[in-house]
Amino acid sequence: MTINEIQDEIIEEFELFDDWEGKYEYIIDLGKKLPKLSDEFKTDDNIIKGCQSIVWLHAYKQDGRIHFEADSEAIIVKGLVSMLVKVMTNHTPEEIANADLYFIDKIGLASHLAQTRSNGLASMVKQMKAYGIAYQANV
Amino acid sequence: MSILDINKIRKDFPILDEKINGRDLVYFDNAATSQKPLVVLEALSNYYGHYNANIHRGIHFLAEKATSAFEDSRTTIQKFLNAAHKEEIIFTYGTTDGINLVAQTYGRKFLKEGDEIIISTLEHHSNIVPWQMLCEEKGCVLRVIPIDDKGDLILEEYVKMLSEKTKFVSVVHVSNALGTINDIKFIIDNAHAVGAKVLIDGAQASSHITIDVQALDADFYAFSAHKLFGPTGMGVLYGKSDILNAMPPYRGGGEMIKEVTFEKTSYNELPYKFEAGTPNIADVVAVKFAIDYINDLGKENIAAYEDELLKYATEQLSEIGGLRIVGQAKEKVSVVSFVLDGVHPQDVGVILDQQGIAVRTGHHCTQPLMSRLGLPGTSRASFAVYNTTTEIDKLVAGIHKVKKMVL
């Protein structure tokens, strides 16, 4: 699936929720289901530091595609991180660098991206794209 | 019960009618900033609508009216702090600005290599970093009063730290993160005994505690208007006049000069020496209305009611399983910091926000304190006179919902 197809799928899933509780319970559940990032990748270099919760992002390239693994201390951020990983992982560096991530806005969670000081989410998107650009250059 | 009519007070604060995520706003982030009563909003609008003018040198009607309102605020603040002289009240942009002013003027002129500056573990970053910058520049040594596990300063350790090397002590009156009220009279007296000067960071204290800078014998006292129902971007630095007179000016510009030639400038007298440029006239004018509002309610009445809220919140929150209150000092203002087992503070904040409840989560700009407590952060509910026990019940229900959703 393309990045946009995955985003559209997430948007569709979120259309099922008519209240905030259902939406956040689902995000929390995604956070709980996201496999724990192995301690060897929880390095200072992989930290995307927000003001309130730490996000770790580990990236590697395999068969021309970038793969992401991530984790966070806070469960809601972890759920959001899980969605970002789902959308962005296993794509080419070009696709990642040029991705237009509209799903966060569409599912009504844009405020989580705007609060750049509260969490590392906006920085995480930036960092994922930076990996896309870096791996493009370093073929 | 309180002698204050809280429902009537709530009507003075229009923001309390806001709906957040479809719910009535429950505003428990008062330690970050307080809401503003109508009298303050009207004072701002009246100033701009009816007598906006630049102050002090204009000879026209509006300039005189604006100048007189501006200086009335200074007199109101002088009384609020019981300062001996009006010119000891310096208008700043806020507490942080006042602390930086002292560090950059008094500190740079009078402190030298090897001198010791004492702060405490409870300090906000704004009362740490300016002193670190000074230490780096001058080679002074920063020493830190430790706390016990309840969040009280260990004053025996402080007394042991004091020596003829101690030249400056800068301590918070009330901890923003834990609510601890420090025994600043003891801190000041002991510092003076070794000849050190003392600055008190009053950011959190000014809205809760009656301050008498003469009785305290404080050399400097700094606070911000926005924490006491006044506007943002306006603060006060009190300093004893003999010390302020001995200090060099901070920023150069208009207003702070007596005479300027290209060869040499002579500086204006207190307080104007420290008020370069066109000041924040509207907000200074409006702060008088905030202080009058507090005085009308009576600071003791406010404090008594806030104590009731603190007591109620402490009891109710303590009954929630897995919740631990952080900061159980002997004397506290109406701040309750807490951690919830297995839940990151940020998740507490996000889920409470969905329910219209505003609390603060994180390290509260006190990273060294959090590190001493072994916590990444806390969730903090801080109360003001317009809050109610019904709102505290909503917080308790909200926290139960956090637990249900996250755990």
Coordinates of C-alpha atoms in Angstrom, one line a residue:
Chain A
M1 CA 0.0 0.0 0.0
T2 CA 1.1 3.5 -0.6
I3 CA 1.6 6.1 2.2
N4 CA -1.7 7.7 1.1
E5 CA -3.6 4.5 1.0
I6 CA -2.6 3.7 4.6
Q7 CA -3.5 7.2 5.7
D8 CA -6.9 6.8 4.0
E9 CA -7.4 3.5 5.8
I10 CA -6.7 5.1 9.2
I11 CA -9.1 8.0 8.4
E12 CA -11.8 5.5 7.6
E13 CA -11.2 3.6 10.9
F14 CA -11.5 6.8 12.8
E15 CA -14.8 7.7 11.2
L16 CA -16.4 4.9 13.4
F17 CA -15.8 7.0 16.5
D18 CA -18.4 9.5 17.5
D19 CA -16.9 10.6 20.8
W20 CA -13.5 11.4 22.2
E21 CA -13.5 8.5 24.5
G22 CA -13.7 5.9 21.8
K23 CA -11.1 7.6 19.8
Y24 CA -8.6 7.9 22.7
E25 CA -9.3 4.4 23.9
Y26 CA -8.4 3.2 20.4
I27 CA -5.2 5.3 20.3
I28 CA -4.2 4.0 23.8
D29 CA -4.9 0.4 22.6
L30 CA -2.6 1.1 19.6
G31 CA 0.0 2.3 22.0
K32 CA -0.2 -0.8 24.1
K33 CA 0.1 -3.0 21.0
L34 CA 3.1 -1.3 19.6
P35 CA 6.1 -3.7 20.2
K36 CA 8.5 -2.4 22.7
L37 CA 11.6 -0.9 21.1
S38 CA 14.6 -2.9 22.1
D39 CA 16.8 -1.2 24.7
E40 CA 19.8 -1.2 22.3
F41 CA 17.9 1.3 20.2
K42 CA 16.8 3.5 23.1
T43 CA 20.0 5.6 22.7
D44 CA 20.4 9.3 23.2
D45 CA 20.9 9.6 19.4
N46 CA 17.4 8.1 18.8
I47 CA 15.7 10.4 21.3
I48 CA 13.2 12.9 19.9
K49 CA 12.8 15.1 22.9
G50 CA 9.6 16.9 23.6
C51 CA 9.0 18.9 26.7
Q52 CA 7.0 16.2 28.5
S53 CA 7.5 12.8 27.1
I54 CA 10.4 11.1 25.3
V55 CA 10.0 9.5 21.9
W56 CA 12.6 7.1 20.5
L57 CA 12.8 6.6 16.8
H58 CA 15.0 4.0 15.2
A59 CA 15.4 3.8 11.4
Y60 CA 17.2 1.4 9.1
K61 CA 17.3 0.7 5.4
Q62 CA 16.6 -2.8 3.9
D63 CA 16.2 -3.6 0.2
G64 CA 15.9 0.0 -0.7
R65 CA 13.2 0.8 1.8
I66 CA 13.3 2.6 5.2
H67 CA 11.9 0.8 8.2
F68 CA 10.9 2.6 11.4
E69 CA 10.6 1.4 14.9
A70 CA 9.6 3.7 17.8
D71 CA 8.5 4.0 21.4
S72 CA 7.4 6.6 23.9
E73 CA 7.0 6.8 27.7
A74 CA 3.5 8.2 27.3
I75 CA 0.8 5.9 26.1
I76 CA -1.2 8.4 24.0
V77 CA 1.9 9.6 22.3
K78 CA 2.9 6.0 21.8
G79 CA -0.4 5.3 20.0
L80 CA 0.1 8.3 17.7
V81 CA 3.7 7.2 17.1
S82 CA 2.3 3.7 16.2
M83 CA 0.1 5.3 13.5
L84 CA 3.0 7.3 12.2
V85 CA 5.2 4.2 12.0
K86 CA 2.4 2.3 10.3
V87 CA 2.1 5.0 7.6
M88 CA 5.8 5.7 7.1
T89 CA 7.6 2.4 7.5
N90 CA 8.6 0.2 4.5
H91 CA 8.6 2.9 1.9
T92 CA 11.4 4.2 -0.3
P93 CA 13.4 7.2 0.9
E94 CA 11.8 9.4 -1.9
E95 CA 8.3 8.4 -0.8
I96 CA 9.1 9.2 2.9
A97 CA 10.8 12.5 2.1
N98 CA 7.9 13.7 0.0
A99 CA 5.1 12.3 2.1
D100 CA 2.2 14.6 2.9
L101 CA 0.8 13.5 6.2
Y102 CA -2.8 14.7 6.2
F103 CA -4.3 11.9 8.3
I104 CA -3.5 13.5 11.7
D105 CA -5.5 16.5 10.8
K106 CA -8.3 14.5 9.3
I107 CA -8.8 12.4 12.4
G108 CA -9.0 15.5 14.5
L109 CA -5.6 15.2 16.3
A110 CA -3.8 18.1 14.7
S111 CA -3.5 19.7 18.1
H112 CA -1.1 17.0 19.1
L113 CA 1.1 18.0 16.2
A114 CA 0.9 21.7 16.9
Q115 CA 1.9 21.3 20.6
T116 CA 5.5 21.1 19.6
R117 CA 6.6 21.9 23.1
S118 CA 4.4 19.2 24.7
N119 CA 5.4 16.2 22.7
G120 CA 7.9 15.1 20.2
L121 CA 5.4 14.2 17.6
A122 CA 6.0 17.1 15.2
S123 CA 9.7 16.6 15.6
M124 CA 9.2 12.9 14.9
V125 CA 7.5 13.6 11.5
K126 CA 10.4 16.0 10.7
Q127 CA 13.0 13.3 11.7
M128 CA 11.3 10.6 9.6
K129 CA 11.5 12.9 6.6
A130 CA 15.1 13.7 7.4
Y131 CA 15.9 10.0 7.3
G132 CA 14.1 9.9 3.9
I133 CA 16.4 12.7 2.6
A134 CA 19.5 11.3 4.2
Y135 CA 19.0 7.8 2.8
Q136 CA 18.2 9.3 -0.6
A137 CA 21.6 10.9 -0.7
N138 CA 23.4 7.9 0.8
V139 CA 22.4 5.2 -1.7
Chain B
M1 CA -17.3 28.1 55.1
S2 CA -15.8 31.0 53.5
I3 CA -17.1 34.5 54.0
L4 CA -16.5 35.2 50.3
D5 CA -19.4 34.7 47.9
I6 CA -17.6 32.5 45.4
N7 CA -20.5 32.4 42.9
K8 CA -20.4 36.1 42.8
I9 CA -16.6 36.1 42.4
R10 CA -16.9 33.6 39.5
K11 CA -19.1 36.1 37.6
D12 CA -16.2 38.5 37.7
F13 CA -14.1 36.2 35.5
P14 CA -15.7 35.9 32.1
I15 CA -13.4 33.1 30.9
L16 CA -15.0 30.7 33.4
D17 CA -18.0 30.6 31.1
E18 CA -16.0 29.1 28.3
K19 CA -16.8 25.6 27.1
I20 CA -13.8 23.3 26.5
N21 CA -14.4 20.2 24.4
G22 CA -18.0 20.7 25.1
R23 CA -17.6 20.8 28.8
D24 CA -17.6 23.6 31.4
L25 CA -14.0 24.8 31.8
V26 CA -12.4 23.7 35.1
Y27 CA -9.3 25.9 35.3
F28 CA -6.7 24.4 37.7
D29 CA -3.6 25.9 36.1
N30 CA -3.5 29.0 38.3
A31 CA 0.1 28.6 39.3
A32 CA 1.0 29.0 35.6
T33 CA -1.2 32.0 35.2
S34 CA -4.4 33.2 36.8
Q35 CA -7.5 34.4 35.0
K36 CA -8.4 38.1 34.8
P37 CA -11.4 39.7 36.4
L38 CA -13.6 42.1 34.4
V39 CA -12.2 45.2 36.2
V40 CA -8.7 44.4 34.8
L41 CA -10.1 43.8 31.3
E42 CA -12.0 47.0 31.5
A43 CA -8.9 48.9 32.8
L44 CA -7.0 47.8 29.7
S45 CA -9.7 48.7 27.4
N46 CA -10.3 52.1 29.1
Y47 CA -6.7 52.9 28.9
Y48 CA -6.4 52.3 25.2
G49 CA -9.9 53.7 24.5
H50 CA -9.7 56.8 26.5
Y51 CA -6.2 58.0 27.6
N52 CA -3.5 56.1 25.7
A53 CA -0.4 58.4 25.6
N54 CA 3.3 58.1 26.1
I55 CA 4.1 59.0 29.7
H56 CA 6.3 61.3 31.7
R57 CA 7.4 63.9 29.2
G58 CA 4.2 64.8 27.4
I59 CA 2.6 68.1 28.5
H60 CA -0.8 67.4 27.0
F61 CA -3.9 66.2 28.9
L62 CA -3.7 62.5 27.9
A63 CA 0.0 62.2 28.7
E64 CA -0.6 63.6 32.1
K65 CA -3.6 61.3 32.7
A66 CA -1.6 58.2 31.6
T67 CA 1.4 59.2 33.6
S68 CA -0.7 59.7 36.7
A69 CA -2.4 56.3 36.3
F70 CA 1.0 54.7 35.7
E71 CA 2.4 56.2 38.8
D72 CA -0.7 55.3 40.8
S73 CA 0.1 51.7 40.1
R74 CA 3.5 52.2 41.6
T75 CA 2.0 53.6 44.8
T76 CA -0.5 50.7 44.9
I77 CA 2.3 48.2 44.6
Q78 CA 4.4 50.0 47.2
K79 CA 1.5 49.6 49.6
F80 CA 0.9 46.0 48.5
L81 CA 4.5 45.1 49.5
N82 CA 4.8 47.7 52.3
A83 CA 7.9 49.1 50.7
A84 CA 9.4 52.2 52.4
H85 CA 9.7 54.2 49.2
K86 CA 7.8 54.4 46.0
E87 CA 11.0 54.6 43.9
E88 CA 11.9 51.1 45.2
I89 CA 9.3 49.7 42.9
I90 CA 10.8 48.9 39.5
F91 CA 8.5 47.8 36.7
T92 CA 9.8 44.8 34.8
Y93 CA 8.4 42.3 32.2
G94 CA 8.0 39.7 34.9
T95 CA 9.7 37.8 37.7
T96 CA 12.3 36.3 35.3
D97 CA 13.2 39.8 34.1
G98 CA 13.6 41.1 37.7
I99 CA 15.9 38.2 38.6
N100 CA 18.0 38.8 35.5
L101 CA 18.2 42.5 36.2
V102 CA 19.7 41.8 39.7
A103 CA 22.1 39.1 38.4
Q104 CA 23.3 41.3 35.6
T105 CA 23.6 44.6 37.5
Y106 CA 24.2 43.9 41.2
G107 CA 25.8 40.5 40.4
R108 CA 28.2 41.8 37.7
K109 CA 29.2 44.8 39.8
F110 CA 29.6 43.3 43.2
L111 CA 30.3 39.6 42.9
K112 CA 33.8 38.3 42.1
E113 CA 35.6 35.0 41.6
G114 CA 35.2 32.5 44.5
D115 CA 32.1 34.3 45.9
E116 CA 29.3 31.9 46.7
I117 CA 25.6 32.3 45.6
I118 CA 23.1 30.1 47.3
I119 CA 19.8 29.0 45.7
S120 CA 17.6 26.0 46.6
T121 CA 16.5 22.7 45.1
L122 CA 12.9 24.1 44.8
E123 CA 13.9 26.8 42.3
H124 CA 12.2 27.4 39.0
H125 CA 14.7 27.5 36.1
S126 CA 14.3 31.3 36.1
N127 CA 16.0 31.4 39.5
I128 CA 18.8 29.0 38.5
V129 CA 19.9 30.0 35.0
P130 CA 20.6 33.7 35.6
W131 CA 22.9 32.8 38.5
Q132 CA 24.6 30.1 36.5
M133 CA 25.3 32.6 33.7
L134 CA 26.7 35.0 36.3
C135 CA 28.8 32.2 37.9
E136 CA 30.2 31.3 34.4
E137 CA 31.1 34.9 33.7
K138 CA 32.5 35.8 37.1
G139 CA 33.8 32.5 38.5
C140 CA 31.4 32.5 41.4
V141 CA 30.2 29.2 43.0
L142 CA 26.6 28.2 43.0
R143 CA 25.4 26.2 46.1
V144 CA 22.0 24.6 46.5
I145 CA 20.0 24.1 49.7
P146 CA 18.7 20.5 49.7
I147 CA 15.1 19.4 50.4
D148 CA 13.7 16.5 52.4
D149 CA 11.4 14.0 50.8
K150 CA 8.3 16.0 51.8
G151 CA 9.5 19.0 49.9
D152 CA 10.7 21.2 52.7
L153 CA 14.1 22.9 52.6
I154 CA 16.6 21.5 55.0
L155 CA 17.4 24.7 56.7
E156 CA 20.2 23.2 59.0
E157 CA 22.1 22.5 55.8
Y158 CA 21.5 26.1 54.6
V159 CA 22.9 27.5 57.8
K160 CA 26.0 25.2 57.4
M161 CA 26.5 26.5 53.9
L162 CA 26.7 30.2 55.0
S163 CA 30.1 31.7 55.4
E164 CA 32.0 34.9 54.7
K165 CA 32.2 33.6 51.1
T166 CA 28.4 33.8 50.8
K167 CA 27.6 37.0 48.9
F168 CA 24.1 36.4 47.6
V169 CA 21.1 34.2 48.4
S170 CA 18.3 33.8 45.9
V171 CA 15.4 31.7 47.0
V172 CA 11.8 31.1 46.0
H173 CA 9.1 32.2 48.5
V174 CA 6.7 29.5 47.4
S175 CA 7.5 26.5 45.2
N176 CA 5.6 26.4 41.9
A177 CA 5.9 22.7 41.5
L178 CA 5.1 21.5 45.1
G179 CA 3.5 24.5 46.8
T180 CA 6.0 24.6 49.7
I181 CA 6.0 27.9 51.5
N182 CA 9.6 28.6 52.6
D183 CA 10.6 30.3 55.8
I184 CA 12.1 33.2 54.0
K185 CA 12.4 35.4 57.1
F186 CA 14.8 32.8 58.6
I187 CA 16.7 32.6 55.2
I188 CA 17.0 36.4 55.0
D189 CA 18.1 36.9 58.6
N190 CA 20.8 34.2 58.4
A191 CA 22.1 35.5 55.1
H192 CA 22.3 39.0 56.5
A193 CA 24.2 37.7 59.5
V194 CA 27.1 36.8 57.1
G195 CA 26.7 40.0 55.1
A196 CA 25.0 38.4 52.0
K197 CA 22.2 40.1 50.1
V198 CA 18.9 38.2 49.4
L199 CA 16.5 38.1 46.5
I200 CA 13.1 36.4 47.0
D201 CA 11.4 35.0 44.0
G202 CA 7.8 35.8 44.8
A203 CA 6.1 34.6 41.6
Q204 CA 3.9 32.1 43.3
A205 CA 3.6 33.8 46.7
S206 CA 2.3 37.2 45.7
S207 CA -1.3 36.1 45.1
H208 CA -1.6 33.9 48.3
I209 CA 0.5 35.5 51.0
T210 CA 0.6 39.0 52.5
I211 CA 4.1 40.4 51.8
D212 CA 5.8 42.9 53.9
V213 CA 9.3 43.6 52.5
Q214 CA 10.3 45.8 55.4
A215 CA 9.3 43.2 58.1
L216 CA 11.1 40.5 56.0
D217 CA 14.0 42.8 55.5
A218 CA 14.3 41.5 51.9
D219 CA 16.9 43.2 49.7
F220 CA 15.0 42.3 46.6
Y221 CA 11.6 40.8 45.9
A222 CA 10.4 39.9 42.4
F223 CA 7.0 38.9 41.1
S224 CA 4.7 38.9 38.1
A225 CA 1.4 40.6 37.6
H226 CA -0.2 37.8 35.6
K227 CA -0.2 35.4 38.6
L228 CA -2.3 37.8 40.6
F229 CA -5.2 38.4 38.2
G230 CA -3.2 41.1 36.3
P231 CA -1.9 41.2 32.7
T232 CA 0.9 39.2 31.3
G233 CA 4.2 40.9 30.4
M234 CA 4.3 43.0 33.5
G235 CA 6.2 42.4 36.7
V236 CA 7.7 44.1 39.7
L237 CA 11.2 44.2 41.2
Y238 CA 11.4 45.6 44.7
G239 CA 14.8 46.6 45.8
K240 CA 16.1 48.6 48.8
S241 CA 16.8 52.1 47.6
D242 CA 20.4 52.2 48.8
I243 CA 21.2 49.0 47.0
L244 CA 19.4 50.0 43.8
N245 CA 21.2 53.3 43.8
A246 CA 24.6 51.5 44.0
M247 CA 23.7 49.3 41.1
P248 CA 24.6 50.2 37.5
P249 CA 21.7 50.5 35.0
Y250 CA 20.5 47.4 33.2
R251 CA 19.3 48.4 29.7
G252 CA 20.2 51.7 28.0
G253 CA 17.7 53.9 26.2
G254 CA 15.1 56.6 26.6
E255 CA 13.5 57.3 30.0
M256 CA 16.5 56.0 32.0
I257 CA 18.8 59.0 31.2
K258 CA 19.2 62.4 32.7
E259 CA 21.4 63.9 30.0
V260 CA 22.9 62.4 26.9
T261 CA 25.8 63.8 24.8
F262 CA 27.9 61.7 22.4
E263 CA 30.7 61.8 25.0
K264 CA 28.9 60.8 28.1
T265 CA 25.4 60.0 29.5
S266 CA 24.3 60.6 33.0
Y267 CA 21.5 58.4 34.3
N268 CA 18.1 59.1 35.7
E269 CA 17.2 58.6 39.3
L270 CA 15.3 55.6 40.7
P271 CA 13.1 54.0 39.6
Y272 CA 13.5 55.3 36.0
K273 CA 17.2 54.3 35.9
F274 CA 15.9 50.8 35.4
E275 CA 13.0 51.5 33.1
A276 CA 14.6 52.1 29.7
G277 CA 12.3 52.8 26.8
T278 CA 8.5 53.2 26.7
P279 CA 7.3 51.0 29.4
N280 CA 4.3 48.6 29.3
I281 CA 2.0 51.4 30.2
A282 CA -1.4 49.7 29.7
D283 CA -0.5 46.6 31.8
V284 CA 1.1 48.7 34.5
V285 CA -2.1 50.8 34.7
A286 CA -4.2 47.6 34.8
V287 CA -2.3 45.9 37.6
K288 CA -3.6 48.5 40.0
F289 CA -7.1 47.2 39.4
A290 CA -6.0 43.6 40.0
I291 CA -4.4 44.5 43.3
D292 CA -7.4 46.6 44.3
Y293 CA -9.6 43.5 43.4
I294 CA -7.5 41.4 45.7
N295 CA -7.5 44.0 48.5
D296 CA -11.3 44.3 48.2
L297 CA -11.7 40.5 48.7
G298 CA -9.1 40.6 51.4
K299 CA -5.9 38.5 51.0
E300 CA -6.6 36.7 54.3
N301 CA -10.1 35.7 53.1
I302 CA -8.6 34.5 49.8
A303 CA -5.9 32.5 51.6
A304 CA -8.4 30.9 54.0
Y305 CA -10.7 29.9 51.2
E306 CA -7.8 28.5 49.1
D307 CA -6.7 26.5 52.2
E308 CA -10.2 24.9 52.3
L309 CA -9.8 24.0 48.6
L310 CA -6.3 22.6 49.2
K311 CA -7.5 20.5 52.2
Y312 CA -10.5 19.2 50.3
A313 CA -8.5 18.3 47.2
T314 CA -5.8 16.7 49.3
E315 CA -8.4 14.5 51.1
Q316 CA -10.2 13.6 47.9
L317 CA -7.2 12.9 45.8
S318 CA -5.5 10.8 48.5
E319 CA -8.4 8.4 48.3
I320 CA -7.7 7.5 44.6
G321 CA -5.8 4.2 44.5
G322 CA -2.4 4.5 43.0
L323 CA -2.3 8.3 43.3
R324 CA 0.6 9.8 45.3
I325 CA 0.7 13.5 46.2
V326 CA 4.2 14.9 45.6
G327 CA 5.1 17.6 48.0
Q328 CA 3.7 17.4 51.6
A329 CA 5.5 20.3 53.1
K330 CA 4.4 21.7 56.5
E331 CA 3.2 24.9 54.9
K332 CA 1.7 24.9 51.5
V333 CA -0.3 27.1 49.1
S334 CA -3.1 25.7 47.1
V335 CA -1.1 23.5 44.8
V336 CA -1.4 19.7 44.6
S337 CA 1.2 17.9 42.5
F338 CA 0.6 14.2 42.0
V339 CA 1.7 11.1 40.2
L340 CA -0.5 8.2 39.2
D341 CA 1.0 4.7 39.2
G342 CA 1.6 3.4 35.7
V343 CA 0.4 6.5 34.0
H344 CA 2.6 9.2 32.4
P345 CA 1.7 12.7 33.5
Q346 CA 1.2 13.7 29.9
D347 CA -1.5 11.1 29.5
V348 CA -3.2 12.5 32.6
G349 CA -3.1 16.0 31.1
V350 CA -4.4 15.0 27.7
I351 CA -7.4 12.9 29.1
L352 CA -8.3 15.6 31.6
D353 CA -8.2 18.2 28.9
Q354 CA -10.7 16.2 26.9
Q355 CA -13.0 16.6 29.9
G356 CA -12.5 20.3 30.0
I357 CA -10.1 20.2 33.0
A358 CA -6.9 22.3 32.7
V359 CA -4.0 21.1 34.8
R360 CA -0.3 21.4 34.1
T361 CA 1.8 18.3 33.5
G362 CA 5.6 17.9 33.1
H363 CA 8.6 19.1 35.0
H364 CA 7.1 22.6 35.7
C365 CA 10.4 24.2 34.7
T366 CA 12.0 22.6 37.7
Q367 CA 14.1 19.9 36.2
P368 CA 16.7 19.7 39.0
L369 CA 13.8 19.3 41.5
M370 CA 12.2 16.6 39.5
S371 CA 15.5 14.8 39.3
R372 CA 15.9 15.1 43.1
L373 CA 12.4 13.5 43.5
G374 CA 13.2 10.8 40.9
L375 CA 10.3 11.7 38.7
P376 CA 10.0 12.6 35.0
G377 CA 7.3 15.1 36.0
T378 CA 4.0 15.4 37.8
S379 CA 0.5 16.5 37.2
R380 CA -0.3 19.7 39.1
A381 CA -3.7 21.2 40.0
S382 CA -3.4 24.7 41.4
F383 CA -6.4 26.5 42.8
A384 CA -7.5 30.2 42.9
V385 CA -10.3 31.9 44.7
Y386 CA -12.8 31.3 41.9
N387 CA -12.4 27.5 42.0
T388 CA -14.9 25.3 43.9
T389 CA -15.1 21.9 45.6
T390 CA -17.6 20.9 42.8
E391 CA -14.7 21.4 40.4
I392 CA -12.4 19.3 42.5
D393 CA -15.0 16.6 42.4
K394 CA -14.9 16.8 38.6
L395 CA -11.1 16.5 38.8
V396 CA -11.4 13.3 40.9
A397 CA -13.9 11.8 38.5
G398 CA -11.6 12.8 35.6
I399 CA -8.7 11.0 37.2
H400 CA -10.8 7.9 37.7
K401 CA -11.6 8.1 34.0
V402 CA -7.8 8.4 33.2
K403 CA -7.2 5.2 35.2
K404 CA -10.0 3.4 33.5
M405 CA -8.8 4.4 30.0
V406 CA -5.1 3.9 30.4
L407 CA -4.7 1.1 32.8

